[in-house]
mmCIF file with all atom_site columns, C-alpha atoms in Angstrom:
data_model
loop_
_atom_site.group_PDB
_atom_site.id
_atom_site.type_symbol
_atom_site.label_atom_id
_atom_site.label_alt_id
_atom_site.label_comp_id
_atom_site.label_asym_id
_atom_site.label_entity_id
_atom_site.label_seq_id
_atom_site.pdbx_PDB_ins_code
_atom_site.Cartn_x
_atom_site.Cartn_y
_atom_site.Cartn_z
_atom_site.occupancy
_atom_site.B_iso_or_equiv
_atom_site.pdbx_formal_charge
_atom_site.auth_seq_id
_atom_site.auth_comp_id
_atom_site.auth_asym_id
_atom_site.auth_atom_id
_atom_site.pdbx_PDB_model_num
ATOM 1   C CA . MET A 1 1   ? 143.930 210.278 21.417  1.00 0.00 ? 1   MET A CA 1
ATOM 2   C CA . ALA A 1 2   ? 147.476 208.828 20.899  1.00 0.00 ? 2   ALA A CA 1
ATOM 3   C CA . HIS A 1 3   ? 146.474 205.776 22.671  1.00 0.00 ? 3   HIS A CA 1
ATOM 4   C CA . ILE A 1 4   ? 143.564 205.108 20.517  1.00 0.00 ? 4   ILE A CA 1
ATOM 5   C CA . ALA A 1 5   ? 145.931 205.534 17.244  1.00 0.00 ? 5   ALA A CA 1
ATOM 6   C CA . GLY A 1 6   ? 148.230 203.106 18.866  1.00 0.00 ? 6   GLY A CA 1
ATOM 7   C CA . GLN A 1 7   ? 145.445 200.951 19.677  1.00 0.00 ? 7   GLN A CA 1
ATOM 8   C CA . ALA A 1 8   ? 143.947 200.412 15.921  1.00 0.00 ? 8   ALA A CA 1
ATOM 9   C CA . ALA A 1 9   ? 147.379 200.195 14.660  1.00 0.00 ? 9   ALA A CA 1
ATOM 10  C CA . GLY A 1 10  ? 148.028 197.269 16.878  1.00 0.00 ? 10  GLY A CA 1
ATOM 11  C CA . ARG A 1 11  ? 144.745 195.585 15.956  1.00 0.00 ? 11  ARG A CA 1
ATOM 12  C CA . ALA A 1 12  ? 144.907 196.043 12.491  1.00 0.00 ? 12  ALA A CA 1
ATOM 13  C CA . LYS A 1 13  ? 148.182 194.098 12.463  1.00 0.00 ? 13  LYS A CA 1
ATOM 14  C CA . GLU A 1 14  ? 146.686 191.385 14.841  1.00 0.00 ? 14  GLU A CA 1
ATOM 15  C CA . ILE A 1 15  ? 144.050 190.551 12.325  1.00 0.00 ? 15  ILE A CA 1
ATOM 16  C CA . LEU A 1 16  ? 146.717 190.881 9.076   1.00 0.00 ? 16  LEU A CA 1
ATOM 17  C CA . THR A 1 17  ? 148.996 188.584 10.715  1.00 0.00 ? 17  THR A CA 1
ATOM 18  C CA . GLY A 1 18  ? 146.175 186.057 12.405  1.00 0.00 ? 18  GLY A CA 1
ATOM 19  C CA . PHE A 1 19  ? 144.836 183.217 11.573  1.00 0.00 ? 19  PHE A CA 1
ATOM 20  C CA . ALA A 1 20  ? 142.714 184.358 8.683   1.00 0.00 ? 20  ALA A CA 1
ATOM 21  C CA . GLY A 1 21  ? 145.033 186.877 7.953   1.00 0.00 ? 21  GLY A CA 1
ATOM 22  C CA . ILE A 1 22  ? 147.233 187.821 4.997   1.00 0.00 ? 22  ILE A CA 1
ATOM 23  C CA . GLU A 1 23  ? 149.146 184.463 5.038   1.00 0.00 ? 23  GLU A CA 1
ATOM 24  C CA . ARG A 1 24  ? 146.111 182.428 4.454   1.00 0.00 ? 24  ARG A CA 1
ATOM 25  C CA . GLU A 1 25  ? 145.108 184.629 1.620   1.00 0.00 ? 25  GLU A CA 1
ATOM 26  C CA . ILE A 1 26  ? 148.159 184.612 0.173   1.00 0.00 ? 26  ILE A CA 1
ATOM 27  C CA . ALA A 1 27  ? 147.701 180.949 -0.022  1.00 0.00 ? 27  ALA A CA 1
ATOM 28  C CA . ARG A 1 28  ? 144.515 180.969 -1.808  1.00 0.00 ? 28  ARG A CA 1
ATOM 29  C CA . ILE A 1 29  ? 145.585 183.544 -4.145  1.00 0.00 ? 29  ILE A CA 1
ATOM 30  C CA . ARG A 1 30  ? 148.393 181.038 -5.029  1.00 0.00 ? 30  ARG A CA 1
ATOM 31  C CA . GLN A 1 31  ? 146.274 178.208 -5.506  1.00 0.00 ? 31  GLN A CA 1
ATOM 32  C CA . GLU A 1 32  ? 143.497 179.999 -7.645  1.00 0.00 ? 32  GLU A CA 1
ATOM 33  C CA . GLN A 1 33  ? 145.638 181.901 -9.674  1.00 0.00 ? 33  GLN A CA 1
ATOM 34  C CA . GLY A 1 34  ? 148.905 180.114 -9.578  1.00 0.00 ? 34  GLY A CA 1
ATOM 35  C CA . ILE A 1 35  ? 151.034 182.918 -8.866  1.00 0.00 ? 35  ILE A CA 1
ATOM 36  C CA . GLU A 1 36  ? 154.213 182.568 -7.185  1.00 0.00 ? 36  GLU A CA 1
ATOM 37  C CA . LEU A 1 37  ? 154.104 185.218 -4.095  1.00 0.00 ? 37  LEU A CA 1
ATOM 38  C CA . GLY A 1 38  ? 156.626 185.358 -1.203  1.00 0.00 ? 38  GLY A CA 1
ATOM 39  C CA . THR A 1 39  ? 155.336 184.754 2.423   1.00 0.00 ? 39  THR A CA 1
ATOM 40  C CA . VAL A 1 40  ? 154.420 187.534 4.370   1.00 0.00 ? 40  VAL A CA 1
ATOM 41  C CA . GLY A 1 41  ? 154.879 186.461 7.783   1.00 0.00 ? 41  GLY A CA 1
ATOM 42  C CA . ALA A 1 42  ? 154.284 188.396 11.211  1.00 0.00 ? 42  ALA A CA 1
ATOM 43  C CA . GLU A 1 43  ? 157.870 189.972 11.394  1.00 0.00 ? 43  GLU A CA 1
ATOM 44  C CA . ASP A 1 44  ? 156.960 191.535 7.796   1.00 0.00 ? 44  ASP A CA 1
ATOM 45  C CA . VAL A 1 45  ? 154.189 193.207 9.027   1.00 0.00 ? 45  VAL A CA 1
ATOM 46  C CA . ARG A 1 46  ? 155.269 196.684 11.065  1.00 0.00 ? 46  ARG A CA 1
ATOM 47  C CA . THR A 1 47  ? 153.332 199.231 12.768  1.00 0.00 ? 47  THR A CA 1
ATOM 48  C CA . GLN A 1 48  ? 155.655 202.058 11.290  1.00 0.00 ? 48  GLN A CA 1
ATOM 49  C CA . ASN A 1 49  ? 155.110 204.667 9.415   1.00 0.00 ? 49  ASN A CA 1
ATOM 50  C CA . VAL A 1 50  ? 158.921 204.658 7.643   1.00 0.00 ? 50  VAL A CA 1
ATOM 51  C CA . GLY A 1 51  ? 159.802 205.651 3.542   1.00 0.00 ? 51  GLY A CA 1
ATOM 52  C CA . SER A 1 52  ? 161.096 202.652 1.744   1.00 0.00 ? 52  SER A CA 1
ATOM 53  C CA . GLU A 1 53  ? 164.305 204.649 1.750   1.00 0.00 ? 53  GLU A CA 1
ATOM 54  C CA . LEU A 1 54  ? 164.966 204.936 5.064   1.00 0.00 ? 54  LEU A CA 1
ATOM 55  C CA . ALA A 1 55  ? 163.675 201.066 6.176   1.00 0.00 ? 55  ALA A CA 1
ATOM 56  C CA . GLU A 1 56  ? 166.362 199.789 3.659   1.00 0.00 ? 56  GLU A CA 1
ATOM 57  C CA . LYS A 1 57  ? 169.127 201.858 4.882   1.00 0.00 ? 57  LYS A CA 1
ATOM 58  C CA . THR A 1 58  ? 168.354 201.325 8.697   1.00 0.00 ? 58  THR A CA 1
ATOM 59  C CA . ALA A 1 59  ? 166.842 197.398 9.041   1.00 0.00 ? 59  ALA A CA 1
ATOM 60  C CA . GLY A 1 60  ? 167.333 194.366 6.750   1.00 0.00 ? 60  GLY A CA 1
ATOM 61  C CA . VAL A 1 61  ? 164.166 194.734 4.780   1.00 0.00 ? 61  VAL A CA 1
ATOM 62  C CA . LYS A 1 62  ? 162.447 191.905 3.508   1.00 0.00 ? 62  LYS A CA 1
ATOM 63  C CA . TYR A 1 63  ? 160.230 192.003 0.487   1.00 0.00 ? 63  TYR A CA 1
ATOM 64  C CA . PRO A 1 64  ? 157.147 191.822 0.431   1.00 0.00 ? 64  PRO A CA 1
ATOM 65  C CA . SER A 1 65  ? 156.478 193.718 3.209   1.00 0.00 ? 65  SER A CA 1
ATOM 66  C CA . LEU A 1 66  ? 153.549 195.736 5.146   1.00 0.00 ? 66  LEU A CA 1
ATOM 67  C CA . TYR A 1 67  ? 153.196 198.691 7.235   1.00 0.00 ? 67  TYR A CA 1
ATOM 68  C CA . VAL A 1 68  ? 150.362 199.583 9.045   1.00 0.00 ? 68  VAL A CA 1
ATOM 69  C CA . TYR A 1 69  ? 150.023 202.635 10.728  1.00 0.00 ? 69  TYR A CA 1
ATOM 70  C CA . CYS A 1 70  ? 147.718 205.754 11.609  1.00 0.00 ? 70  CYS A CA 1
ATOM 71  C CA . GLU A 1 71  ? 147.352 208.485 9.359   1.00 0.00 ? 71  GLU A CA 1
ATOM 72  C CA . SER A 1 72  ? 145.347 210.713 11.695  1.00 0.00 ? 72  SER A CA 1
ATOM 73  C CA . VAL A 1 73  ? 142.639 211.113 14.262  1.00 0.00 ? 73  VAL A CA 1
ATOM 74  C CA . THR A 1 74  ? 139.679 213.403 14.043  1.00 0.00 ? 74  THR A CA 1
ATOM 75  C CA . ASN A 1 75  ? 137.215 213.761 17.660  1.00 0.00 ? 75  ASN A CA 1
ATOM 76  C CA . LEU A 1 76  ? 133.840 214.539 15.830  1.00 0.00 ? 76  LEU A CA 1
ATOM 77  C CA . VAL A 1 77  ? 132.087 214.725 19.460  1.00 0.00 ? 77  VAL A CA 1
ATOM 78  C CA . ARG A 1 78  ? 129.460 212.246 18.169  1.00 0.00 ? 78  ARG A CA 1
ATOM 79  C CA . GLU A 1 79  ? 128.742 210.957 21.579  1.00 0.00 ? 79  GLU A CA 1
ATOM 80  C CA . LYS A 1 80  ? 128.740 213.983 24.245  1.00 0.00 ? 80  LYS A CA 1
ATOM 81  C CA . PHE A 1 81  ? 130.029 212.753 27.106  1.00 0.00 ? 81  PHE A CA 1
ATOM 82  C CA . ARG A 1 82  ? 133.356 210.370 25.840  1.00 0.00 ? 82  ARG A CA 1
ATOM 83  C CA . SER A 1 83  ? 136.680 211.937 25.479  1.00 0.00 ? 83  SER A CA 1
ATOM 84  C CA . PHE A 1 84  ? 136.927 210.279 22.111  1.00 0.00 ? 84  PHE A CA 1
ATOM 85  C CA . SER A 1 85  ? 134.322 209.598 19.268  1.00 0.00 ? 85  SER A CA 1
ATOM 86  C CA . GLY A 1 86  ? 135.325 210.023 15.778  1.00 0.00 ? 86  GLY A CA 1
ATOM 87  C CA . LYS A 1 87  ? 137.481 208.480 13.110  1.00 0.00 ? 87  LYS A CA 1
ATOM 88  C CA . ILE A 1 88  ? 140.681 207.093 13.132  1.00 0.00 ? 88  ILE A CA 1
ATOM 89  C CA . SER A 1 89  ? 142.021 207.179 9.439   1.00 0.00 ? 89  SER A CA 1
ATOM 90  C CA . MET A 1 90  ? 144.299 204.056 8.970   1.00 0.00 ? 90  MET A CA 1
ATOM 91  C CA . ALA A 1 91  ? 146.875 202.895 6.456   1.00 0.00 ? 91  ALA A CA 1
ATOM 92  C CA . VAL A 1 92  ? 148.251 199.560 5.140   1.00 0.00 ? 92  VAL A CA 1
ATOM 93  C CA . GLU A 1 93  ? 151.249 200.233 2.584   1.00 0.00 ? 93  GLU A CA 1
ATOM 94  C CA . VAL A 1 94  ? 152.067 197.038 1.004   1.00 0.00 ? 94  VAL A CA 1
ATOM 95  C CA . ARG A 1 95  ? 155.556 197.128 -0.882  1.00 0.00 ? 95  ARG A CA 1
ATOM 96  C CA . VAL A 1 96  ? 156.945 194.773 -3.436  1.00 0.00 ? 96  VAL A CA 1
ATOM 97  C CA . SER A 1 97  ? 160.549 194.627 -4.986  1.00 0.00 ? 97  SER A CA 1
ATOM 98  C CA . HIS A 1 98  ? 161.509 192.423 -7.983  1.00 0.00 ? 98  HIS A CA 1
ATOM 99  C CA . ASP A 1 99  ? 164.423 191.899 -10.098 1.00 0.00 ? 99  ASP A CA 1
ATOM 100 C CA . ARG A 1 100 ? 161.973 191.894 -13.391 1.00 0.00 ? 100 ARG A CA 1
ATOM 101 C CA . LEU A 1 101 ? 159.999 195.233 -13.781 1.00 0.00 ? 101 LEU A CA 1
ATOM 102 C CA . GLU A 1 102 ? 157.050 193.287 -15.926 1.00 0.00 ? 102 GLU A CA 1
ATOM 103 C CA . LYS A 1 103 ? 156.611 191.181 -12.402 1.00 0.00 ? 103 LYS A CA 1
ATOM 104 C CA . VAL A 1 104 ? 156.588 194.183 -9.839  1.00 0.00 ? 104 VAL A CA 1
ATOM 105 C CA . THR A 1 105 ? 152.983 195.099 -10.413 1.00 0.00 ? 105 THR A CA 1
ATOM 106 C CA . ASP A 1 106 ? 151.445 192.010 -10.760 1.00 0.00 ? 106 ASP A CA 1
ATOM 107 C CA . GLU A 1 107 ? 152.808 190.594 -7.450  1.00 0.00 ? 107 GLU A CA 1
ATOM 108 C CA . LEU A 1 108 ? 151.944 193.976 -5.924  1.00 0.00 ? 108 LEU A CA 1
ATOM 109 C CA . MET A 1 109 ? 148.195 193.576 -7.072  1.00 0.00 ? 109 MET A CA 1
ATOM 110 C CA . ALA A 1 110 ? 148.152 190.122 -5.789  1.00 0.00 ? 110 ALA A CA 1
ATOM 111 C CA . TYR A 1 111 ? 149.134 191.508 -2.270  1.00 0.00 ? 111 TYR A CA 1
ATOM 112 C CA . VAL A 1 112 ? 146.913 194.215 -2.310  1.00 0.00 ? 112 VAL A CA 1
ATOM 113 C CA . GLY A 1 113 ? 144.150 191.712 -3.233  1.00 0.00 ? 113 GLY A CA 1
ATOM 114 C CA . ALA A 1 114 ? 145.260 189.295 -0.284  1.00 0.00 ? 114 ALA A CA 1
ATOM 115 C CA . VAL A 1 115 ? 145.062 192.772 2.392   1.00 0.00 ? 115 VAL A CA 1
ATOM 116 C CA . THR A 1 116 ? 141.638 194.136 0.940   1.00 0.00 ? 116 THR A CA 1
ATOM 117 C CA . ASN A 1 117 ? 140.266 190.106 1.491   1.00 0.00 ? 117 ASN A CA 1
ATOM 118 C CA . VAL A 1 118 ? 141.243 190.079 4.791   1.00 0.00 ? 118 VAL A CA 1
ATOM 119 C CA . LEU A 1 119 ? 139.668 193.861 5.691   1.00 0.00 ? 119 LEU A CA 1
ATOM 120 C CA . GLU A 1 120 ? 136.328 192.646 4.033   1.00 0.00 ? 120 GLU A CA 1
ATOM 121 C CA . ARG A 1 121 ? 136.393 189.502 6.303   1.00 0.00 ? 121 ARG A CA 1
ATOM 122 C CA . ASN A 1 122 ? 136.671 191.513 9.303   1.00 0.00 ? 122 ASN A CA 1
ATOM 123 C CA . ARG A 1 123 ? 133.846 193.986 9.280   1.00 0.00 ? 123 ARG A CA 1
ATOM 124 C CA . GLY A 1 124 ? 132.055 195.034 12.383  1.00 0.00 ? 124 GLY A CA 1
ATOM 125 C CA . GLU A 1 125 ? 134.015 195.206 15.921  1.00 0.00 ? 125 GLU A CA 1
ATOM 126 C CA . TRP A 1 126 ? 137.544 195.118 15.698  1.00 0.00 ? 126 TRP A CA 1
ATOM 127 C CA . SER A 1 127 ? 137.473 195.906 20.166  1.00 0.00 ? 127 SER A CA 1
ATOM 128 C CA . PRO A 1 128 ? 135.522 197.513 22.372  1.00 0.00 ? 128 PRO A CA 1
ATOM 129 C CA . GLY A 1 129 ? 134.900 200.997 20.865  1.00 0.00 ? 129 GLY A CA 1
ATOM 130 C CA . LEU A 1 130 ? 136.624 200.499 17.646  1.00 0.00 ? 130 LEU A CA 1
ATOM 131 C CA . TYR A 1 131 ? 134.568 199.500 14.229  1.00 0.00 ? 131 TYR A CA 1
ATOM 132 C CA . TYR A 1 132 ? 135.301 198.871 10.799  1.00 0.00 ? 132 TYR A CA 1
ATOM 133 C CA . ALA A 1 133 ? 132.571 199.843 8.192   1.00 0.00 ? 133 ALA A CA 1
ATOM 134 C CA . GLY A 1 134 ? 134.111 198.080 5.169   1.00 0.00 ? 134 GLY A CA 1
ATOM 135 C CA . GLY A 1 135 ? 135.120 200.973 2.930   1.00 0.00 ? 135 GLY A CA 1
ATOM 136 C CA . TYR A 1 136 ? 138.663 201.420 1.823   1.00 0.00 ? 136 TYR A CA 1
ATOM 137 C CA . LYS A 1 137 ? 140.892 203.322 -0.756  1.00 0.00 ? 137 LYS A CA 1
ATOM 138 C CA . VAL A 1 138 ? 143.732 201.898 -2.830  1.00 0.00 ? 138 VAL A CA 1
ATOM 139 C CA . GLU A 1 139 ? 146.525 204.239 -4.198  1.00 0.00 ? 139 GLU A CA 1
ATOM 140 C CA . LEU A 1 140 ? 149.099 202.840 -6.529  1.00 0.00 ? 140 LEU A CA 1
ATOM 141 C CA . GLY A 1 141 ? 152.726 204.497 -6.350  1.00 0.00 ? 141 GLY A CA 1
ATOM 142 C CA . ALA A 1 142 ? 154.784 204.070 -9.475  1.00 0.00 ? 142 ALA A CA 1
ATOM 143 C CA . VAL A 1 143 ? 157.633 201.814 -9.738  1.00 0.00 ? 143 VAL A CA 1
ATOM 144 C CA . LYS A 1 144 ? 161.063 202.912 -8.871  1.00 0.00 ? 144 LYS A CA 1
ATOM 145 C CA . PRO A 1 145 ? 164.498 202.267 -8.207  1.00 0.00 ? 145 PRO A CA 1
ATOM 146 C CA . GLY A 1 146 ? 165.383 200.001 -4.796  1.00 0.00 ? 146 GLY A CA 1
ATOM 147 C CA . GLY A 1 147 ? 164.938 197.021 -3.228  1.00 0.00 ? 147 GLY A CA 1
ATOM 148 C CA . LYS A 1 148 ? 165.919 193.809 -5.602  1.00 0.00 ? 148 LYS A CA 1
ATOM 149 C CA . HIS A 1 149 ? 165.855 196.441 -8.559  1.00 0.00 ? 149 HIS A CA 1
ATOM 150 C CA . PHE A 1 150 ? 162.458 197.929 -8.585  1.00 0.00 ? 150 PHE A CA 1
ATOM 151 C CA . ILE A 1 151 ? 159.874 198.867 -6.127  1.00 0.00 ? 151 ILE A CA 1
ATOM 152 C CA . GLN A 1 152 ? 156.582 199.475 -5.996  1.00 0.00 ? 152 GLN A CA 1
ATOM 153 C CA . THR A 1 153 ? 154.208 200.684 -3.066  1.00 0.00 ? 153 THR A CA 1
ATOM 154 C CA . ALA A 1 154 ? 150.425 200.451 -2.739  1.00 0.00 ? 154 ALA A CA 1
ATOM 155 C CA . LYS A 1 155 ? 148.368 202.334 -0.193  1.00 0.00 ? 155 LYS A CA 1
ATOM 156 C CA . ILE A 1 156 ? 145.077 200.874 1.324   1.00 0.00 ? 156 ILE A CA 1
ATOM 157 C CA . ARG A 1 157 ? 143.061 203.628 3.162   1.00 0.00 ? 157 ARG A CA 1
ATOM 158 C CA . PHE A 1 158 ? 140.551 202.892 5.482   1.00 0.00 ? 158 PHE A CA 1
ATOM 159 C CA . ASP A 1 159 ? 138.522 204.647 8.471   1.00 0.00 ? 159 ASP A CA 1
ATOM 160 C CA . LEU A 1 160 ? 137.825 203.142 11.949  1.00 0.00 ? 160 LEU A CA 1
ATOM 161 C CA . ASP A 1 161 ? 135.144 204.555 14.171  1.00 0.00 ? 161 ASP A CA 1
ATOM 162 C CA . GLY A 1 162 ? 135.776 205.109 17.463  1.00 0.00 ? 162 GLY A CA 1
ATOM 163 C CA . SER A 1 163 ? 134.772 205.595 21.096  1.00 0.00 ? 163 SER A CA 1
ATOM 164 C CA . VAL A 1 164 ? 136.687 205.845 24.067  1.00 0.00 ? 164 VAL A CA 1
ATOM 165 C CA . ASP A 1 165 ? 135.517 206.901 27.728  1.00 0.00 ? 165 ASP A CA 1
#
């Protein structure tokens, strides 16, 4: 089951950093809404579940940043003779930092919109045995000290259906 979790996280990162991924969506939002947003390159999308405090202490974190990871794997044994057939619960954590309190949430919501738009455009088969139906849930965290002065996090949760021999 650990293999399917890593495969799902890797595929989610590929979709977010691919040609029609997050960077293209951010450019579209900039143009349509006239918002100044920083870039999110492939190096800013990590397949880790690490807290913002630890990330800031150990690695030179650049904001905005995205963390893609698997939260849980549930084998529902839907397909009798498969080693795994069930749900893979995924998360994309978006972290934004700003020196002005009033700008943090606006920027965060723009990046969340970019991620959810990319997910919506990528419904269907992600790879053999890995499917995304299209639902997601967004959870917004409180603004707190950190980063450039203030940091805020949003977590986008979604489920994948998996089936592996």
